[in-house]
Amino acid sequence: MRLLPIVTAIALGLGASAAVVADDAPAPAPTRVAVRAAHLVDVKAGTQRDNPLVIIEGDRITEVRYDGQVPAGARLIDLGDATLLPGLIDCHVHLTGDPTEIKGDYYEAVLKRTSIDAAILSPTYAKRTLDAGFTTVRNVGADDYVDISLRDAINRGDIPGPRMLVSGPPLGATGGHADGTTGFSPWIEFHDVNGVADGVDAIRHRVRENVKHGADVIKFMASAGVLSAETSVGAPQYSQEEMNAVVDEAHRWGKKVAAHAHGAEAIKMAIRAGVDSVEHSSLIDDEGLKLAKQHGTYLDFDVYNDDYILAEYAKKGFPASTIEKEKMVGRLQRENFQRAVKAGEKMTFGTDAGVYPHGWNAKQFAIMTKWGMTPMQAIQAATVNAADLLGMTGKVGAVAPGYYADLVAVNGDPLKDVSVLEHVGFVMKGGDVDRNDLKR
Ligand SMILES: [Zn+2]
C-alpha cells in the first residue's frame, strides 16, 4: 500500500529534475497530512483538549496544534465531531490462534492442527486487531516462532497488522502450563518448538535460543494455568532459583520479562525475581501488592475474557475441570483488580486475546471501569503505561511530536463511556490510514 505513492514520488522527482545528478538531488519531502477532530484525549496530561490538529510527515507526528491552521500543502483528514486518541496497545495477545477455530471439538484443534495452520490464519487475526484500533501489541507465547515470522511480515509491509513485540515459545516446567502434552498418553509426542525447560542451565539456554531467533521479550510460566490440564490453578511451577535465572538471563540480553502467574505465591516469587510484568495477577494478596509497588512491577489483569470463557467454552468441548477453574478464578481476579487500583499499583492493559476472539480487545475497558478505574485510567493503561512497560515511550502510546502517527478516533466521549472504544471509526498506523468510517 505504501509502495505506490513512494514509487510515484520518485518517478515525478526524476522527471522534474532530469538534469540534476541523482546523488545531489534533494530527497523528496515526505507527504504532509493534517488530521482534524473535535477532541483529543491527552493521555500524558490526563486531560481532554478541543480542536486538535495533528500534523504528520511520513510515519511520524511532527506537531499537535490547536489554532485550526492547516499547514500549506498538507492533505487534510477531517474527522468532524470525533475524539482522537493514540493508537491503543494490548500487552497480552496470542495472534496465532482464535477460539472460533474450535468448533465443538477441543481435541481436534489440539491433535490435528499444526503451526502451519496457525501461520495461515494469524494474518487475519492481526488485521482484525489493527482494525479494532490496537496499533501495537505484545504477543506473549506462540509455538514454532510463528509470532516472529508474523511480526517480520508486518514490519516488511507484506501484510497489514499492528506493531508487534513477540516472545516466541514461553518457557515453563515439564508438566506445566507451557507443556502441551500434559495429560496425554506418554506415547504421544509433539515435535514442535516449545519452551519447556527445567533447571537453571536449561532455562538460560532456552532464553538464549529465543533471543537468537528474534524474540523481543521473554515470557515464562511462573504458575499453573486455567486453560491447561494441571489440577492446580495457582501453584508455582518454577523454583525461586529458576525464576531468578529466567530474569537474570533475559535482562542480560536486554529483554524484558513477562511472567504468567495466577497464584499468590507464584506472583510474589516472580516479582522477587525481578520480572517486568505479572500477567493475569488473579489471586494476588496484600503482600504481593506491596512487593509489586516496591519493585515497580506492572500488573496486568485480563479481566474481560472470563465472560467469554464461561459463555462459550463448554460448547466448544473444553474439559469440565477447566470451566470450573475459570469460575473460581474469574470473580476473584476482578476483586483483586479493584484492590490493585485502590492501592495505586502500576497497571497496564493486556487481554489474552486469542482466548476470546481477536478484535474484541476493547471490551476489557468497560470491565476495568466497572471494577474501579476511571475511563482515563483505563485508557492510560492501554497507552502511556503500556508503552512504558514495552520500553516504547517516545514512540507509541501518546499523540505528541516525534511519536509514530498511530491514531484512532471514535464518535462519542470515551471519558464518559469508555465502551465507545469498542467501535473505533478511524485507525491510522505509522501515517497509513488502515480504515476510516468517519469520512466527511
Ligand atoms: Zn496468554
Coordinates of C-alpha atoms and ligand atoms in Angstrom, one line a residue:
M1 CA 0.0 0.0 0.0
R2 CA 2.9 2.4 0.8
L3 CA 4.9 1.3 -2.2
L4 CA 2.8 3.0 -4.8
P5 CA 3.0 6.7 -3.6
I6 CA 6.7 6.3 -3.0
V7 CA 7.4 4.9 -6.4
T8 CA 5.2 7.7 -7.9
A9 CA 7.1 10.4 -6.0
I10 CA 10.4 9.1 -7.2
A11 CA 9.3 9.0 -10.8
L12 CA 8.0 12.6 -10.6
G13 CA 11.1 13.8 -8.9
L14 CA 13.3 12.3 -11.6
G15 CA 11.1 13.7 -14.3
A16 CA 11.1 17.2 -13.0
S17 CA 14.9 17.4 -12.5
A18 CA 16.3 15.2 -15.2
A19 CA 19.4 17.4 -15.5
V20 CA 20.4 17.0 -11.8
V21 CA 22.8 14.3 -10.9
A22 CA 20.9 11.8 -8.8
D23 CA 23.5 12.0 -5.9
D24 CA 22.9 15.7 -5.4
A25 CA 19.1 15.6 -5.8
P26 CA 17.4 16.6 -2.5
A27 CA 15.3 13.8 -1.0
P28 CA 11.6 14.4 -1.9
A29 CA 9.8 15.9 1.1
P30 CA 7.6 13.4 2.8
T31 CA 3.9 13.8 2.3
R32 CA 2.4 16.1 5.0
V33 CA -1.0 15.1 6.4
A34 CA -3.2 17.0 8.9
V35 CA -5.8 15.1 11.0
R36 CA -8.5 17.2 12.4
A37 CA -11.1 16.2 15.1
A38 CA -13.2 17.8 17.7
H39 CA -11.4 16.5 20.7
L40 CA -8.1 14.8 21.7
V41 CA -7.6 12.6 24.8
D42 CA -4.2 13.8 26.0
V43 CA -3.1 10.6 27.9
K44 CA 0.1 12.1 29.2
A45 CA -1.6 15.1 30.8
G46 CA -4.7 13.1 31.7
T47 CA -7.0 15.7 30.1
Q48 CA -9.1 16.3 27.0
R49 CA -8.4 19.1 24.6
D50 CA -10.6 20.6 22.0
N51 CA -10.0 21.3 18.3
P52 CA -6.8 19.3 17.8
L53 CA -4.9 19.3 14.5
V54 CA -2.3 16.6 14.3
I55 CA 0.4 17.2 11.7
I56 CA 2.1 14.1 10.3
E57 CA 5.1 13.7 8.0
G58 CA 5.9 10.3 6.8
D59 CA 5.3 7.9 9.6
R60 CA 5.7 10.4 12.5
I61 CA 3.8 13.1 14.2
T62 CA 5.6 16.4 13.9
E63 CA 3.2 18.8 15.6
V64 CA -0.1 19.0 17.5
R65 CA -1.7 22.4 17.2
Y66 CA -4.9 23.9 18.4
D67 CA -5.2 27.0 16.2
G68 CA -7.0 25.3 13.4
Q69 CA -4.4 26.4 10.8
V70 CA -3.8 23.6 8.3
P71 CA -0.2 24.0 7.0
A72 CA 0.2 24.8 3.3
G73 CA 0.3 21.8 1.1
A74 CA -0.9 19.4 3.8
R75 CA -3.6 16.9 2.9
L76 CA -6.5 17.3 5.4
I77 CA -8.3 14.3 7.0
D78 CA -11.3 15.9 8.7
L79 CA -12.9 13.6 11.4
G80 CA -15.6 16.0 12.3
D81 CA -17.1 15.6 15.8
A82 CA -14.9 12.6 16.6
T83 CA -12.5 12.2 19.5
L84 CA -8.9 11.3 18.7
L85 CA -6.7 9.1 20.9
P86 CA -3.3 7.5 20.4
G87 CA -3.4 4.0 18.9
L88 CA -4.2 1.5 21.6
I89 CA -1.8 -1.1 23.0
D90 CA -2.6 -4.6 24.2
C91 CA 0.2 -6.1 26.2
H92 CA -1.1 -9.7 26.2
V93 CA -2.3 -11.2 22.9
H94 CA -1.9 -14.5 21.1
L95 CA -2.3 -13.7 17.4
T96 CA -1.6 -17.3 16.3
G97 CA -4.9 -18.7 17.5
D98 CA -8.5 -17.8 18.0
P99 CA -11.3 -19.7 19.8
T100 CA -13.5 -19.5 16.7
E101 CA -11.2 -22.2 15.2
I102 CA -12.5 -24.7 17.8
K103 CA -16.0 -25.8 16.7
G104 CA -17.1 -28.1 19.4
D105 CA -14.1 -30.5 19.4
Y106 CA -11.3 -29.3 21.6
Y107 CA -9.1 -32.3 20.8
E108 CA -9.5 -31.8 17.0
A109 CA -7.8 -28.4 17.5
V110 CA -5.1 -29.9 19.8
L111 CA -4.3 -33.0 17.8
K112 CA -5.0 -32.3 14.2
R113 CA -3.6 -28.8 13.7
T114 CA -0.1 -27.6 13.3
S115 CA 1.8 -24.3 13.4
I116 CA 1.2 -24.1 9.6
D117 CA -2.5 -23.8 10.3
A118 CA -1.6 -21.0 12.8
A119 CA 0.6 -19.3 10.3
I120 CA -2.1 -19.3 7.7
L121 CA -4.8 -17.8 10.0
S122 CA -2.7 -15.4 12.0
P123 CA -2.6 -12.5 9.4
T124 CA -6.4 -12.5 9.6
Y125 CA -6.3 -12.0 13.4
A126 CA -3.6 -9.4 13.0
K127 CA -5.8 -7.4 10.7
R128 CA -8.8 -7.7 13.0
T129 CA -6.7 -6.4 15.9
L130 CA -5.5 -3.4 13.9
D131 CA -9.0 -2.7 12.6
A132 CA -10.1 -2.6 16.2
G133 CA -7.7 0.3 16.9
F134 CA -4.9 -1.7 18.5
T135 CA -1.8 -0.4 16.6
T136 CA 0.7 -2.1 19.0
V137 CA 0.5 -5.5 20.7
R138 CA 2.8 -7.7 22.7
N139 CA 2.4 -11.3 21.7
V140 CA 3.3 -13.4 24.7
G141 CA 3.5 -17.0 23.6
A142 CA 3.5 -18.9 20.3
D143 CA 5.0 -22.2 19.3
D144 CA 7.4 -22.7 16.5
Y145 CA 8.3 -18.9 16.3
V146 CA 5.2 -18.2 14.1
D147 CA 4.9 -14.9 16.0
I148 CA 8.4 -13.9 14.8
S149 CA 7.5 -14.5 11.2
L150 CA 4.2 -12.7 11.6
R151 CA 6.0 -9.6 13.1
D152 CA 8.6 -9.6 10.4
A153 CA 6.0 -9.8 7.6
I154 CA 4.1 -6.9 9.1
N155 CA 7.3 -4.9 9.5
R156 CA 8.3 -5.5 5.9
G157 CA 4.9 -4.2 4.8
D158 CA 3.9 -7.6 3.3
I159 CA 0.7 -7.7 5.3
P160 CA -1.2 -5.2 7.4
G161 CA -1.1 -5.6 11.2
P162 CA -0.2 -3.9 14.4
R163 CA 3.4 -3.3 15.6
M164 CA 4.3 -6.5 17.4
L165 CA 6.7 -7.3 20.2
V166 CA 6.9 -11.1 20.4
S167 CA 8.2 -13.7 22.9
G168 CA 8.5 -16.9 20.8
P169 CA 7.6 -20.0 22.8
P170 CA 7.0 -19.3 26.5
L171 CA 9.3 -21.0 29.0
G172 CA 7.9 -23.4 31.5
A173 CA 8.4 -26.6 33.5
T174 CA 7.8 -30.1 32.3
G175 CA 4.1 -30.9 33.0
G176 CA 3.3 -27.2 33.4
H177 CA 1.4 -24.6 31.6
A178 CA 3.9 -24.4 28.7
D179 CA 3.9 -28.2 28.2
G180 CA 1.2 -29.0 25.6
T181 CA 1.4 -32.8 26.2
T182 CA 0.4 -32.7 29.8
G183 CA -2.4 -35.2 30.4
F184 CA -1.9 -37.1 27.2
S185 CA -0.6 -40.6 26.7
P186 CA 3.1 -40.8 27.4
W187 CA 3.5 -42.3 23.9
I188 CA 2.2 -39.1 22.2
E189 CA 5.0 -36.8 21.2
F190 CA 4.7 -33.4 19.6
H191 CA 7.6 -32.2 17.5
D192 CA 7.0 -28.5 17.9
V193 CA 9.5 -25.9 19.1
N194 CA 8.2 -25.2 22.6
G195 CA 9.6 -23.5 25.7
V196 CA 9.8 -26.5 28.1
A197 CA 13.0 -26.1 30.2
D198 CA 13.9 -27.4 33.7
G199 CA 16.7 -26.3 35.9
V200 CA 18.9 -23.2 35.7
D201 CA 21.2 -24.2 32.9
A202 CA 18.4 -25.4 30.6
I203 CA 16.5 -22.2 31.3
R204 CA 19.4 -20.0 30.5
H205 CA 19.9 -22.0 27.3
R206 CA 16.2 -21.7 26.4
V207 CA 16.2 -17.9 26.9
R208 CA 19.2 -17.6 24.6
E209 CA 17.5 -19.7 22.0
N210 CA 14.5 -17.3 22.0
V211 CA 16.8 -14.3 21.8
K212 CA 18.8 -15.9 19.0
H213 CA 15.6 -16.5 16.9
G214 CA 14.4 -12.9 17.3
A215 CA 12.3 -12.7 20.5
D216 CA 11.7 -9.1 21.8
V217 CA 10.6 -10.2 25.2
I218 CA 10.8 -13.3 27.4
K219 CA 7.6 -14.9 28.7
F220 CA 7.6 -17.7 31.3
M221 CA 5.0 -19.6 33.3
A222 CA 5.5 -18.9 36.9
S223 CA 2.3 -20.7 37.9
A224 CA -0.1 -23.2 36.6
G225 CA -2.8 -22.1 34.2
V226 CA -6.5 -22.2 33.8
L227 CA -6.8 -23.5 30.2
S228 CA -4.3 -26.3 30.5
A229 CA -4.6 -29.7 32.1
E230 CA -2.8 -29.3 35.5
T231 CA -5.1 -29.6 38.5
S232 CA -4.0 -26.5 40.4
V233 CA -4.6 -23.0 39.1
G234 CA -2.2 -21.1 41.2
A235 CA 0.7 -23.2 42.3
P236 CA 4.2 -22.1 41.4
Q237 CA 5.8 -24.2 38.6
Y238 CA 9.3 -23.0 38.8
S239 CA 11.5 -22.7 41.9
Q240 CA 12.7 -19.2 43.0
E241 CA 16.2 -20.2 41.7
E242 CA 14.7 -21.0 38.2
M243 CA 12.6 -17.8 38.1
N244 CA 15.7 -15.8 39.0
A245 CA 17.6 -17.4 36.2
V246 CA 14.9 -16.5 33.6
V247 CA 15.0 -12.9 34.6
D248 CA 18.8 -12.6 35.0
E249 CA 19.5 -14.2 31.6
A250 CA 16.8 -12.2 29.8
H251 CA 17.8 -8.9 31.3
R252 CA 21.5 -9.5 30.4
W253 CA 20.4 -9.7 26.8
G254 CA 18.3 -6.6 27.2
K255 CA 14.9 -8.3 27.1
K256 CA 12.1 -7.6 29.4
V257 CA 10.3 -10.5 31.2
A258 CA 6.5 -11.2 31.4
A259 CA 5.5 -13.8 33.9
H260 CA 2.3 -15.7 33.7
A261 CA 1.1 -16.1 37.3
H262 CA -2.3 -16.7 38.8
G263 CA -1.5 -17.8 42.4
A264 CA -0.4 -15.5 45.2
E265 CA 2.8 -17.3 46.0
A266 CA 3.9 -17.6 42.3
I267 CA 3.2 -13.9 41.8
K268 CA 5.4 -12.9 44.7
M269 CA 8.2 -15.2 43.6
A270 CA 8.1 -13.7 40.1
I271 CA 8.2 -10.2 41.5
R272 CA 11.1 -11.0 43.7
A273 CA 12.9 -12.5 40.7
G274 CA 12.5 -9.0 39.1
V275 CA 10.0 -9.6 36.3
D276 CA 8.8 -6.5 34.4
S277 CA 5.1 -7.5 34.4
V278 CA 2.9 -10.1 36.0
E279 CA 0.3 -11.4 33.6
H280 CA -3.2 -12.4 35.0
S281 CA -2.3 -11.5 38.6
S282 CA -5.5 -13.3 39.6
L283 CA -5.0 -14.3 43.2
I284 CA -2.5 -11.5 44.3
D285 CA -2.6 -10.9 48.0
D286 CA -1.7 -7.8 50.1
E287 CA 1.9 -8.8 50.4
G288 CA 2.1 -9.2 46.6
L289 CA 0.6 -5.8 46.0
K290 CA 3.2 -4.3 48.4
L291 CA 6.0 -6.1 46.7
A292 CA 4.8 -5.0 43.2
K293 CA 4.9 -1.4 44.3
Q294 CA 8.3 -1.7 45.9
H295 CA 9.8 -3.3 42.7
G296 CA 7.8 -1.1 40.3
T297 CA 6.4 -4.2 38.6
Y298 CA 3.5 -3.7 36.2
L299 CA 0.4 -5.7 36.9
D300 CA -1.8 -6.9 34.1
F301 CA -5.3 -8.3 34.9
D302 CA -7.1 -9.8 31.9
V303 CA -10.5 -9.1 33.4
Y304 CA -12.7 -9.4 30.3
N305 CA -12.2 -12.9 28.9
D306 CA -13.9 -14.6 31.9
D307 CA -17.3 -13.6 30.4
Y308 CA -16.4 -15.2 27.1
I309 CA -14.9 -18.4 28.5
L310 CA -17.9 -19.1 30.7
A311 CA -20.4 -18.4 27.9
E312 CA -18.6 -20.3 25.1
Y313 CA -16.0 -22.9 26.3
A314 CA -18.4 -25.6 27.4
K315 CA -20.0 -25.6 24.0
K316 CA -16.5 -26.0 22.4
G317 CA -15.9 -29.2 24.3
F318 CA -13.3 -27.9 26.8
P319 CA -12.9 -30.3 29.8
A320 CA -15.3 -29.5 32.7
S321 CA -12.4 -29.1 35.1
T322 CA -11.2 -26.1 33.0
I323 CA -14.5 -24.4 33.2
E324 CA -14.7 -25.0 37.0
K325 CA -11.2 -23.4 37.4
E326 CA -12.3 -20.3 35.4
K327 CA -15.4 -19.8 37.5
M328 CA -13.3 -19.8 40.7
V329 CA -10.6 -17.5 39.3
G330 CA -12.6 -15.0 37.3
R331 CA -14.5 -13.4 40.1
L332 CA -11.5 -13.3 42.5
Q333 CA -9.4 -11.7 39.7
R334 CA -11.9 -8.8 39.3
E335 CA -12.0 -8.2 43.1
N336 CA -8.2 -8.2 43.2
F337 CA -8.0 -5.9 40.2
Q338 CA -10.2 -3.5 42.2
R339 CA -7.8 -3.7 45.2
A340 CA -4.8 -3.1 42.9
V341 CA -6.4 0.0 41.5
K342 CA -7.2 1.3 45.0
A343 CA -3.6 0.6 46.1
G344 CA -2.3 2.7 43.2
E345 CA -0.3 -0.1 41.5
K346 CA 1.3 0.3 38.1
M347 CA -1.3 -1.1 35.8
T348 CA -1.3 -1.9 32.2
F349 CA -3.7 -3.3 29.6
G350 CA -3.5 -6.9 28.5
T351 CA -6.5 -9.0 27.4
D352 CA -5.3 -12.5 26.4
A353 CA -7.0 -12.1 23.1
G354 CA -6.8 -15.4 21.3
V355 CA -8.6 -16.9 24.4
Y356 CA -11.5 -14.9 23.1
P357 CA -11.9 -13.6 19.5
H358 CA -9.4 -11.1 18.1
G359 CA -10.7 -7.7 17.5
W360 CA -12.7 -7.7 20.8
N361 CA -9.8 -6.3 22.8
A362 CA -11.6 -3.1 23.7
K363 CA -14.4 -4.9 25.5
Q364 CA -12.0 -5.0 28.5
F365 CA -12.2 -1.2 29.0
A366 CA -15.8 -1.4 30.3
I367 CA -14.9 -4.2 32.8
M368 CA -12.0 -2.1 34.1
T369 CA -14.2 0.9 34.7
K370 CA -16.9 -1.2 36.3
W371 CA -14.3 -2.5 38.8
G372 CA -12.7 0.7 39.9
M373 CA -10.8 2.5 37.2
T374 CA -11.8 5.9 35.8
P375 CA -12.1 5.9 32.0
M376 CA -8.9 8.0 31.8
Q377 CA -7.0 5.4 33.9
A378 CA -8.2 2.6 31.7
I379 CA -7.2 4.5 28.6
Q380 CA -3.8 5.3 30.1
A381 CA -3.3 1.6 31.0
A382 CA -3.6 0.9 27.2
T383 CA -1.5 3.8 26.1
V384 CA 1.2 5.6 28.2
N385 CA 1.5 2.8 30.7
A386 CA 1.6 0.0 28.1
A387 CA 4.3 1.9 26.2
D388 CA 6.4 2.3 29.3
L389 CA 6.1 -1.5 30.0
L390 CA 7.1 -2.2 26.4
G391 CA 10.1 0.2 26.5
M392 CA 8.5 2.2 23.7
T393 CA 7.9 5.6 25.4
G394 CA 8.6 8.3 22.9
K395 CA 7.4 6.1 20.0
V396 CA 3.9 4.9 20.8
G397 CA 1.2 5.5 23.4
A398 CA 0.7 9.2 23.0
V399 CA -0.2 11.8 20.4
A400 CA 2.9 14.0 20.5
P401 CA 5.7 15.2 18.3
G402 CA 8.3 12.5 17.4
Y403 CA 5.8 9.7 18.1
Y404 CA 4.7 7.3 15.4
A405 CA 1.5 8.6 13.7
D406 CA -0.6 5.8 15.3
L407 CA -4.1 7.3 15.8
V408 CA -7.6 6.1 16.5
A409 CA -10.9 8.1 16.6
V410 CA -14.3 7.4 17.9
N411 CA -17.7 9.0 17.9
G412 CA -18.9 9.8 21.4
D413 CA -17.0 10.7 24.6
P414 CA -14.7 7.8 25.8
L415 CA -14.1 9.7 29.1
K416 CA -17.8 9.4 29.8
D417 CA -18.4 6.0 28.3
V418 CA -15.3 4.0 27.7
S419 CA -17.2 1.4 25.8
V420 CA -17.3 3.7 22.7
L421 CA -13.8 2.4 22.2
E422 CA -15.4 -0.9 21.1
H423 CA -16.5 0.9 17.9
V424 CA -13.4 2.7 16.6
G425 CA -14.2 4.6 13.4
F426 CA -10.7 5.6 12.3
V427 CA -7.4 3.8 12.5
M428 CA -4.0 5.1 11.3
K429 CA -0.8 3.3 11.9
G430 CA 2.5 5.0 11.1
G431 CA 0.8 7.6 8.9
D432 CA -1.1 5.0 6.8
V433 CA -4.9 5.0 7.1
D434 CA -6.0 1.5 7.9
R435 CA -9.7 2.4 7.9
N436 CA -11.9 5.5 8.0
D437 CA -15.6 5.2 8.6
L438 CA -15.8 8.8 9.8
K439 CA -15.2 10.3 6.4
R440 CA -17.0 13.6 5.8
Ligands
ZN1 ZN -1.9 -15.6 27.5

